[in-house]
mmCIF file of C-alpha atoms and ligand atoms in Angstrom:
data_model
loop_
_atom_site.group_PDB
_atom_site.id
_atom_site.type_symbol
_atom_site.label_atom_id
_atom_site.label_comp_id
_atom_site.label_asym_id
_atom_site.label_seq_id
_atom_site.Cartn_x
_atom_site.Cartn_y
_atom_site.Cartn_z
ATOM 1 C CA MET V 5 -0.318 43.662 25.774
ATOM 2 C CA PRO V 6 -2.959 44.015 28.901
ATOM 3 C CA THR V 7 -1.430 46.332 31.558
ATOM 4 C CA ILE V 8 -1.104 44.159 34.696
ATOM 5 C CA THR V 9 -1.818 46.260 37.428
ATOM 6 C CA VAL V 10 -1.900 45.260 41.467
ATOM 7 C CA SER V 11 -4.311 46.428 43.601
ATOM 8 C CA PRO V 12 -3.957 48.639 46.602
ATOM 9 C CA LEU V 13 -5.166 45.618 48.837
ATOM 10 C CA GLU V 14 -2.703 43.450 46.980
ATOM 11 C CA ARG V 15 0.470 46.001 47.470
ATOM 12 C CA TYR V 16 -0.482 46.297 50.946
ATOM 13 C CA LEU V 17 -0.435 42.771 51.585
ATOM 14 C CA HIS V 18 2.883 42.141 49.792
ATOM 15 C CA GLY V 19 4.622 44.746 52.482
ATOM 16 C CA HIS V 20 4.142 41.504 54.967
ATOM 17 C CA ARG V 21 6.020 38.116 55.853
ATOM 18 C CA HIS V 22 5.518 35.285 57.388
ATOM 19 C CA THR V 23 5.927 36.353 60.989
ATOM 20 C CA ASP V 24 4.124 39.784 60.195
ATOM 21 C CA TRP V 25 1.121 37.144 60.041
ATOM 22 C CA LEU V 26 2.199 34.672 62.858
ATOM 23 C CA VAL V 27 1.709 38.246 65.100
ATOM 24 C CA ALA V 28 -1.615 38.837 63.481
ATOM 25 C CA LEU V 29 -3.023 36.117 64.024
ATOM 26 C CA SER V 30 -1.764 36.383 67.695
ATOM 27 C CA ASP V 31 -3.571 38.939 68.197
ATOM 28 C CA LEU V 32 -6.839 37.986 66.439
ATOM 29 C CA ARG V 33 -6.933 35.160 69.006
ATOM 30 C CA ALA V 34 -9.504 36.991 71.419
ATOM 31 C CA VAL V 35 -11.804 37.564 68.634
ATOM 32 C CA MET V 36 -11.498 34.111 66.735
ATOM 33 C CA HIS V 37 -13.731 31.514 67.584
ATOM 34 C CA GLU V 38 -11.989 28.491 69.756
ATOM 35 C CA VAL V 39 -12.722 25.659 66.701
ATOM 36 C CA ASP V 40 -10.354 27.826 64.321
ATOM 37 C CA GLN V 41 -7.345 29.174 66.633
ATOM 38 C CA ARG V 42 -5.085 26.110 65.723
ATOM 39 C CA ALA V 43 -6.561 25.481 62.501
ATOM 40 C CA THR V 44 -5.594 29.054 60.904
ATOM 41 C CA ARG V 45 -2.233 28.837 62.904
ATOM 42 C CA ILE V 46 -1.619 25.499 61.354
ATOM 43 C CA TRP V 47 -2.766 26.825 57.683
ATOM 44 C CA CYS V 48 -0.625 29.826 58.222
ATOM 45 C CA TYR V 49 2.543 27.505 59.147
ATOM 46 C CA GLN V 50 1.462 24.807 56.216
ATOM 47 C CA TRP V 51 1.593 27.571 53.791
ATOM 48 C CA PRO V 52 4.296 30.300 54.499
ATOM 49 C CA VAL V 53 3.873 33.534 52.307
ATOM 50 C CA ASP V 54 7.738 33.816 52.319
ATOM 51 C CA VAL V 55 7.833 30.375 50.464
ATOM 52 C CA ALA V 56 5.447 32.038 47.742
ATOM 53 C CA ARG V 57 7.460 35.432 48.002
ATOM 54 C CA ALA V 58 10.785 33.558 47.415
ATOM 55 C CA LEU V 59 9.047 31.527 44.094
ATOM 56 C CA ALA V 60 7.982 34.634 42.567
ATOM 57 C CA ALA V 61 10.958 36.594 42.921
ATOM 58 C CA ALA V 62 13.410 33.785 41.743
ATOM 59 C CA PRO V 63 14.876 34.255 38.106
ATOM 60 C CA ASP V 64 14.360 30.505 37.605
ATOM 61 C CA ARG V 65 11.323 28.927 39.052
ATOM 62 C CA ASP V 66 12.783 25.345 38.673
ATOM 63 C CA ALA V 67 15.749 25.973 39.903
ATOM 64 C CA ALA V 68 14.055 27.590 43.076
ATOM 65 C CA VAL V 69 11.619 24.304 43.983
ATOM 66 C CA ARG V 70 14.855 22.019 43.014
ATOM 67 C CA ALA V 71 16.691 24.207 45.701
ATOM 68 C CA MET V 72 14.106 23.553 48.217
ATOM 69 C CA TRP V 73 13.088 20.471 47.657
ATOM 70 C CA LEU V 74 9.720 21.351 47.358
ATOM 71 C CA GLN V 75 7.793 17.661 46.873
ATOM 72 C CA GLY V 76 4.049 17.210 46.607
ATOM 73 C CA ARG V 77 1.224 19.751 45.845
ATOM 74 C CA PHE V 78 3.171 22.849 46.802
ATOM 75 C CA ASP V 79 1.085 25.510 44.115
ATOM 76 C CA LEU V 80 -1.592 27.161 46.167
ATOM 77 C CA ALA V 81 -2.942 28.156 42.858
ATOM 78 C CA GLU V 82 -4.402 24.800 42.400
ATOM 79 C CA GLN V 83 -6.036 24.517 46.148
ATOM 80 C CA VAL V 84 -7.838 28.085 46.439
ATOM 81 C CA ASP V 85 -10.853 27.086 47.471
ATOM 82 C CA THR V 86 -9.684 23.310 48.922
ATOM 83 C CA SER V 87 -6.882 24.108 51.310
ATOM 84 C CA HIS V 88 -8.465 25.161 54.179
ATOM 85 C CA ALA V 89 -11.052 22.167 54.078
ATOM 86 C CA PHE V 90 -9.830 21.516 58.078
ATOM 87 C CA LEU V 91 -11.024 24.941 59.261
ATOM 88 C CA TYR V 92 -14.778 25.424 60.431
ATOM 89 C CA GLY V 93 -15.188 28.433 58.565
ATOM 90 C CA HIS V 94 -14.341 26.411 54.833
ATOM 91 C CA ARG V 95 -18.213 26.467 54.774
ATOM 92 C CA PHE V 96 -18.067 30.804 54.550
ATOM 93 C CA TRP V 97 -15.682 30.459 52.006
ATOM 94 C CA SER V 98 -17.808 31.941 49.100
ATOM 95 C CA LEU V 99 -18.957 34.377 51.177
ATOM 96 C CA VAL V 100 -15.468 35.329 52.041
ATOM 97 C CA LYS V 101 -13.734 35.153 49.035
ATOM 98 C CA GLN V 102 -17.039 37.451 47.579
ATOM 99 C CA THR V 103 -15.699 40.008 50.484
ATOM 100 C CA VAL V 104 -11.918 39.714 49.865
ATOM 101 C CA THR V 105 -12.544 40.288 46.168
ATOM 102 C CA GLU V 106 -14.814 42.984 46.149
ATOM 103 C CA VAL V 107 -12.320 45.053 47.841
ATOM 104 C CA ALA V 108 -9.225 43.934 46.052
ATOM 105 C CA VAL V 109 -11.322 44.720 42.850
ATOM 106 C CA SER V 110 -12.537 48.295 44.300
ATOM 107 C CA GLY V 111 -9.066 49.962 43.932
ATOM 108 C CA ASP V 112 -9.835 51.577 47.282
ATOM 109 C CA GLU V 113 -6.469 52.475 49.557
ATOM 110 C CA VAL V 114 -6.102 50.118 52.544
ATOM 111 C CA PRO V 115 -5.668 52.088 56.099
ATOM 112 C CA ALA V 116 -2.120 51.107 57.306
ATOM 113 C CA THR V 117 -3.351 49.839 60.403
ATOM 114 C CA GLY V 118 -2.063 46.687 60.593
ATOM 115 C CA LEU V 119 -2.846 42.735 59.223
ATOM 116 C CA HIS V 120 -5.040 42.327 62.520
ATOM 117 C CA GLU V 121 -7.218 45.215 61.715
ATOM 118 C CA LEU V 122 -7.686 44.607 58.022
ATOM 119 C CA VAL V 123 -9.116 40.916 59.002
ATOM 120 C CA ARG V 124 -10.896 42.019 61.887
ATOM 121 C CA ARG V 125 -12.572 44.796 59.525
ATOM 122 C CA MET V 126 -13.034 42.535 56.534
ATOM 123 C CA ALA V 127 -14.675 39.687 58.869
ATOM 124 C CA ASP V 128 -17.366 42.089 60.189
ATOM 125 C CA ASN V 129 -17.825 42.653 56.822
ATOM 126 C CA ALA V 130 -18.677 39.350 56.005
ATOM 127 C CA ALA V 131 -20.465 38.807 58.844
ATOM 128 C CA ALA V 132 -22.677 41.764 58.991
ATOM 129 C CA ARG V 133 -23.735 40.654 55.001
ATOM 130 C CA ALA V 134 -25.025 37.285 56.532
ATOM 131 C CA ARG V 135 -25.900 38.240 60.028
ATOM 132 C CA MET V 136 -23.959 35.999 61.782
ATOM 133 C CA ASP V 137 -21.425 35.552 64.742
ATOM 134 C CA VAL V 138 -17.795 37.082 63.330
ATOM 135 C CA SER V 139 -16.050 34.829 65.533
ATOM 136 C CA LEU V 140 -16.257 31.774 63.101
ATOM 137 C CA LEU V 141 -14.992 34.107 60.323
ATOM 138 C CA VAL V 142 -11.901 35.580 61.585
ATOM 139 C CA GLY V 143 -9.831 32.728 60.866
ATOM 140 C CA ILE V 144 -10.992 31.916 57.440
ATOM 141 C CA THR V 145 -10.982 35.712 56.398
ATOM 142 C CA ALA V 146 -7.272 35.808 57.507
ATOM 143 C CA VAL V 147 -6.781 32.872 55.101
ATOM 144 C CA ALA V 148 -8.239 34.551 52.334
ATOM 145 C CA LEU V 149 -5.845 37.408 52.712
ATOM 146 C CA MET V 150 -2.589 35.285 52.678
ATOM 147 C CA THR V 151 -4.119 33.235 49.707
ATOM 148 C CA LEU V 152 -4.618 36.323 47.852
ATOM 149 C CA GLN V 153 -0.871 37.635 48.681
ATOM 150 C CA HIS V 154 0.438 34.136 47.789
ATOM 151 C CA VAL V 155 -1.832 33.761 44.243
ATOM 152 C CA GLY V 156 -2.439 37.081 43.105
ATOM 153 C CA LEU V 157 -5.948 38.681 42.332
ATOM 154 C CA GLU V 158 -6.378 36.736 39.122
ATOM 155 C CA ALA V 159 -5.610 33.469 40.316
ATOM 156 C CA PHE V 160 -7.477 34.216 43.559
ATOM 157 C CA ARG V 161 -10.830 35.362 41.170
ATOM 158 C CA LYS V 162 -10.421 32.261 38.931
ATOM 159 C CA THR V 163 -12.117 29.744 41.012
ATOM 160 C CA ARG V 164 -15.732 29.231 41.714
ATOM 161 C CA GLY V 165 -15.469 29.481 45.118
ATOM 162 C CA GLN V 166 -17.067 27.022 45.866
ATOM 163 C CA THR V 167 -16.669 24.233 49.269
ATOM 164 C CA THR V 168 -17.480 20.697 49.732
ATOM 165 C CA ALA V 169 -20.284 20.530 52.246
ATOM 166 C CA PRO V 170 -19.409 19.573 55.661
ATOM 167 C CA ARG V 171 -19.332 16.298 56.534
ATOM 168 C CA GLY V 172 -18.279 13.746 59.945
ATOM 169 C CA LEU V 173 -17.585 15.710 62.609
ATOM 170 C CA LEU V 174 -17.494 19.005 60.942
ATOM 171 C CA ALA V 175 -21.511 19.084 60.433
ATOM 172 C CA SER V 176 -21.206 19.268 64.133
ATOM 173 C CA ALA V 177 -21.503 22.609 65.753
ATOM 174 C CA PRO V 178 -18.401 24.274 66.657
ATOM 175 C CA ASP V 179 -18.532 23.862 70.561
ATOM 176 C CA GLN V 180 -19.346 20.274 70.176
ATOM 177 C CA ILE V 181 -16.264 19.819 67.270
ATOM 178 C CA VAL V 182 -13.657 21.235 70.034
ATOM 179 C CA GLY V 183 -15.250 18.933 72.721
ATOM 180 C CA ALA V 184 -15.363 16.052 70.310
ATOM 181 C CA ARG V 185 -11.324 16.975 69.723
ATOM 182 C CA GLU V 186 -10.165 16.557 73.350
ATOM 183 C CA ARG V 187 -12.355 12.959 73.915
ATOM 184 C CA ASP V 188 -10.940 9.785 73.761
ATOM 185 C CA ASP V 189 -12.024 6.545 73.103
ATOM 186 C CA ALA V 190 -14.121 4.789 75.261
ATOM 187 C CA GLN V 191 -11.678 1.346 76.747
ATOM 188 C CA GLY V 192 -14.633 -1.239 76.909
ATOM 189 C CA LEU V 193 -15.072 -2.949 79.920
ATOM 190 C CA PHE V 194 -11.348 -4.710 79.961
ATOM 191 C CA GLY V 195 -9.845 -1.364 79.537
ATOM 192 C CA PHE V 196 -11.395 0.285 82.500
ATOM 193 C CA LEU V 197 -10.731 -3.140 84.850
ATOM 194 C CA ARG V 198 -7.305 -2.486 83.573
ATOM 195 C CA GLY V 199 -7.807 1.196 84.772
ATOM 196 C CA ILE V 200 -5.728 2.373 81.747
ATOM 197 C CA LYS V 201 -6.521 3.677 78.437
ATOM 198 C CA THR V 202 -4.064 1.469 75.858
ATOM 199 C CA ARG V 203 -6.329 2.052 72.128
ATOM 200 C CA PHE V 204 -6.776 5.468 70.611
ATOM 201 C CA THR V 205 -7.741 7.085 67.171
ATOM 202 C CA VAL V 206 -5.563 9.387 64.932
ATOM 203 C CA ARG V 207 -7.962 11.059 62.947
ATOM 204 C CA PHE V 208 -6.505 12.997 60.001
ATOM 205 C CA ASP V 209 -9.532 14.625 58.232
ATOM 206 C CA GLU V 210 -12.392 15.697 60.050
ATOM 207 C CA GLY V 211 -14.612 15.848 57.214
ATOM 208 C CA ARG V 212 -14.467 12.000 56.477
ATOM 209 C CA ASP V 213 -15.364 9.373 59.012
ATOM 210 C CA GLU V 214 -13.086 7.056 57.593
ATOM 211 C CA ALA V 215 -10.095 8.955 57.354
ATOM 212 C CA CYS V 216 -8.525 7.556 60.503
ATOM 213 C CA PHE V 217 -6.510 4.842 62.138
ATOM 214 C CA PRO V 218 -6.060 3.156 65.676
ATOM 215 C CA ILE V 219 -2.824 3.656 67.706
ATOM 216 C CA PHE V 220 -1.665 2.123 70.848
ATOM 217 C CA SER V 221 -0.694 4.537 73.928
ATOM 218 C CA GLY V 222 2.830 5.212 73.371
ATOM 219 C CA GLN V 223 2.881 3.796 69.800
ATOM 220 C CA HIS V 224 4.635 6.747 67.499
ATOM 221 C CA ILE V 225 2.255 8.293 64.788
ATOM 222 C CA THR V 226 4.138 6.783 61.408
ATOM 223 C CA THR V 227 4.309 3.509 63.193
ATOM 224 C CA ALA V 228 0.569 2.906 63.557
ATOM 225 C CA ALA V 229 -0.132 4.776 60.258
ATOM 226 C CA LEU V 230 2.124 2.277 58.791
ATOM 227 C CA ALA V 231 -0.644 -0.606 59.837
ATOM 228 C CA ASP V 232 -3.192 1.330 57.755
ATOM 229 C CA ARG V 233 -2.606 -0.773 54.415
ATOM 230 C CA ARG V 234 -5.590 1.580 52.349
ATOM 231 C CA ASP V 235 -4.365 2.960 48.674
ATOM 232 C CA TYR V 236 -3.322 6.631 49.747
ATOM 233 C CA THR V 237 -0.591 6.907 46.833
ATOM 234 C CA ALA V 238 -3.662 7.661 44.056
ATOM 235 C CA SER V 239 -4.825 10.655 46.066
ATOM 236 C CA ASP V 240 -0.724 11.694 47.418
ATOM 237 C CA ALA V 241 1.808 10.535 45.253
ATOM 238 C CA ARG V 242 4.402 10.617 48.347
ATOM 239 C CA CYS V 243 2.486 8.242 50.645
ATOM 240 C CA HIS V 244 3.663 4.478 50.130
ATOM 241 C CA GLU V 245 3.138 3.464 53.624
ATOM 242 C CA GLY V 246 0.041 4.889 55.146
ATOM 243 C CA PRO V 247 -1.845 8.188 55.030
ATOM 244 C CA ILE V 248 1.299 9.951 56.417
ATOM 245 C CA PRO V 249 4.106 10.536 54.010
ATOM 246 C CA VAL V 250 7.676 8.976 55.390
ATOM 247 C CA GLN V 251 10.798 8.714 54.382
ATOM 248 C CA CYS V 252 14.056 8.494 56.778
ATOM 249 C CA ARG V 253 11.718 8.055 59.978
ATOM 250 C CA ALA V 254 14.290 9.648 61.405
ATOM 251 C CA ALA V 255 13.819 13.205 62.070
ATOM 252 C CA SER V 256 16.278 13.817 58.591
ATOM 253 C CA CYS V 257 13.902 14.293 55.513
ATOM 254 C CA GLY V 258 11.018 16.950 56.862
ATOM 255 C CA THR V 259 8.124 14.609 54.473
ATOM 256 C CA CYS V 260 6.326 13.628 57.634
ATOM 257 C CA TRP V 261 5.304 17.143 58.738
ATOM 258 C CA VAL V 262 1.847 17.440 60.239
ATOM 259 C CA GLY V 263 -0.161 20.126 61.703
ATOM 260 C CA VAL V 264 -1.747 19.281 65.553
ATOM 261 C CA LEU V 265 -5.396 20.015 65.530
ATOM 262 C CA GLY V 266 -6.315 18.233 68.878
ATOM 263 C CA GLY V 267 -5.392 16.298 71.154
ATOM 264 C CA ASN V 268 -2.424 18.445 71.684
ATOM 265 C CA GLY V 269 -1.640 17.836 75.551
ATOM 266 C CA LYS V 270 -1.812 14.000 74.719
ATOM 267 C CA VAL V 271 1.241 13.929 72.602
ATOM 268 C CA SER V 272 5.189 13.293 73.713
ATOM 269 C CA ALA V 273 7.027 16.458 74.095
ATOM 270 C CA ALA V 274 9.159 17.831 70.984
ATOM 271 C CA SER V 275 12.668 16.886 71.839
ATOM 272 C CA ALA V 276 15.552 19.419 71.255
ATOM 273 C CA ALA V 277 16.544 17.520 67.892
ATOM 274 C CA GLU V 278 12.913 17.853 66.620
ATOM 275 C CA LEU V 279 12.769 21.483 67.072
ATOM 276 C CA SER V 280 16.239 21.936 65.674
ATOM 277 C CA ARG V 281 15.119 19.632 62.243
ATOM 278 C CA LEU V 282 11.624 21.562 62.267
ATOM 279 C CA ARG V 283 13.769 24.800 62.226
ATOM 280 C CA GLU V 284 16.391 23.912 60.098
ATOM 281 C CA PHE V 285 13.257 22.704 57.906
ATOM 282 C CA GLY V 286 11.308 26.200 57.983
ATOM 283 C CA TYR V 287 8.451 24.977 59.032
ATOM 284 C CA ILE V 288 8.802 26.373 62.647
ATOM 285 C CA ASP V 289 10.844 27.929 64.548
ATOM 286 C CA THR V 290 10.180 27.685 68.078
ATOM 287 C CA GLY V 291 10.888 26.669 71.658
ATOM 288 C CA ASP V 292 6.996 25.586 72.648
ATOM 289 C CA GLU V 293 7.776 21.959 73.628
ATOM 290 C CA ARG V 294 4.264 20.821 72.430
ATOM 291 C CA PRO V 295 4.379 22.963 69.034
ATOM 292 C CA VAL V 296 1.883 22.786 66.774
ATOM 293 C CA ILE V 297 3.732 21.407 63.397
ATOM 294 C CA ARG V 298 5.311 18.290 64.417
ATOM 295 C CA LEU V 299 7.516 15.821 62.895
ATOM 296 C CA ALA V 300 5.245 12.461 62.606
ATOM 297 C CA CYS V 301 8.100 9.985 62.952
ATOM 298 C CA GLN V 302 8.720 11.450 66.570
ATOM 299 C CA VAL V 303 6.148 11.756 68.271
ATOM 300 C CA GLN V 304 4.318 9.367 70.227
ATOM 301 C CA ALA V 305 0.613 9.612 71.320
ATOM 302 C CA TYR V 306 -0.881 9.029 74.664
ATOM 303 C CA GLY V 307 -4.956 9.425 73.726
ATOM 304 C CA ASN V 308 -6.952 10.662 70.757
ATOM 305 C CA VAL V 309 -5.207 13.148 68.156
ATOM 306 C CA THR V 310 -6.363 15.098 65.422
ATOM 307 C CA LEU V 311 -3.934 16.407 62.687
ATOM 308 C CA VAL V 312 -3.901 17.990 59.439
ATOM 309 C CA ILE V 313 -1.609 16.525 56.822
ATOM 310 C CA PRO V 314 0.085 19.125 54.715
ATOM 311 C CA PRO V 315 0.217 18.482 51.095
ATOM 312 C CA TRP V 316 3.655 19.275 50.169
ATOM 313 C CA ASN V 317 7.149 18.893 52.036
ATOM 314 C CA GLY V 318 10.532 20.610 51.414
ATOM 315 C CA ILE V 319 13.588 21.965 52.591
ATOM 316 C CA VAL V 320 12.782 25.490 52.815
ATOM 317 C CA GLY V 321 14.826 27.101 55.793
ATOM 318 C CA PRO V 322 18.508 27.543 54.370
ATOM 319 C CA TYR V 323 16.871 29.236 51.004
ATOM 320 C CA LEU V 324 14.371 31.436 52.730
ATOM 321 C CA SER V 325 17.449 32.432 54.897
ATOM 322 C CA ARG V 326 19.634 33.281 52.300
ATOM 323 C CA GLU V 327 16.845 34.983 50.043
ATOM 324 C CA LEU V 328 15.579 37.401 53.628
ATOM 325 C CA ALA V 329 18.848 38.072 54.345
ATOM 326 C CA SER V 330 19.999 39.584 51.044
ATOM 327 C CA PRO V 331 19.424 43.675 50.149
ATOM 328 C CA LEU V 332 17.444 43.359 47.448
ATOM 329 C CA ALA V 333 14.631 40.901 49.342
ATOM 330 C CA PRO V 334 11.594 43.073 49.023
ATOM 331 C CA ARG V 335 9.614 44.174 52.216
HETATM 332 S S1 FES Y 416 9.852 11.010 57.746
HETATM 333 FE FE1 FES Y 416 11.432 11.690 57.370
HETATM 334 S S2 FES Y 416 11.522 13.309 59.457
HETATM 335 FE FE2 FES Y 416 10.161 12.142 59.529
#
C-alpha cells in the first residue's frame, strides 16, 4: 500500500479556517488589483474551507452531505480549473497552479509568517517568472492555495491547468472591467426626457455576452430572472425558472445565494431578516447592509448589476457550528 504523505505546505494550510482566510484577504487588499478584490472574496465565501474540512472529517460523508442539505456541484475537486473563471486572474491559472504545485512537492517547510505573507510570496514568485504586475496575481494565488487546502495535492495536480480563453467583458483590460461593472445601460431618448432610468441589465457571467437578462428599476432580481425562458436546466439541474436557482422566494431555503461582483451600490440594502438567514445558512456572517453575498430573491436592483451564481447551495451553518464547537475539531 503506498504511503500517503502530506506536504509541509498542505500541513500549514490545514491549520487554517475560513475566518483566517477572510482576514488574510483583508490584509492583501492593498496589494491586490481592484478587479479581483470582490471576486476573490466571493470565491472564498463560495468555497469555505470549513465545509471541505467538515466533509473530510465526517465518518459518513453521505450523511454529512444530507445534514448540510448540499445540492448542486459542491465538490471542488471536479472544478479545480474552472471554479474561478469569474476572476480576472483566471487567465493566469496555469502559471499560478504550477508555482503552488512546485512549492507543495518541494517538501520545503513554510515559514509561519501568516497566510497573507504566504500568498504574497507565491504571487511575487509567479509574477517574477512571467514579468508581470503582481497585483493581478494576488487574488488567483490565494484561490490556488485555498483550492489546494480543499482538495489535496493529488487532486490539485491531476487537472491540466488549462483555462478557457477570456471572452466578452473579461477580454478587456482590468481597469476597463472595473469601469464597465459600474456603468448603467443608456436609457434612450424617452428615458433621457423622463429623467429617470427604468430598465437595466443583470449580468451573471462576464465571460459570455449572452449571460444577462433585463430588469426594471426596483424589481427583485429573481422575478426578473423568471422572464429569461432559456434552458438552464441542462447546465445546472437546480435551475427551473431562469439562470438563478430558486425554491421558496422567501429567504427560507438558501437556494438563490449569489455574489455581487459589480453594482453593489445599486441594489437594495439587506433587511435584518436577510442578514439573519444568510448567517443561519452559513454563507456569510456580517452586519454590512450590502454584503458581498446576498439572497437574490430578497434583492431589488436600481441599476446594472453583475452577479456570480454559486454551483451549489445548502444549509451548512448549524452543522459547521457543531463541528467547530467540538473539542475534537482540528485547529
Ligand atoms: S429562493 Fe429560497 S432563499 Fe431565495
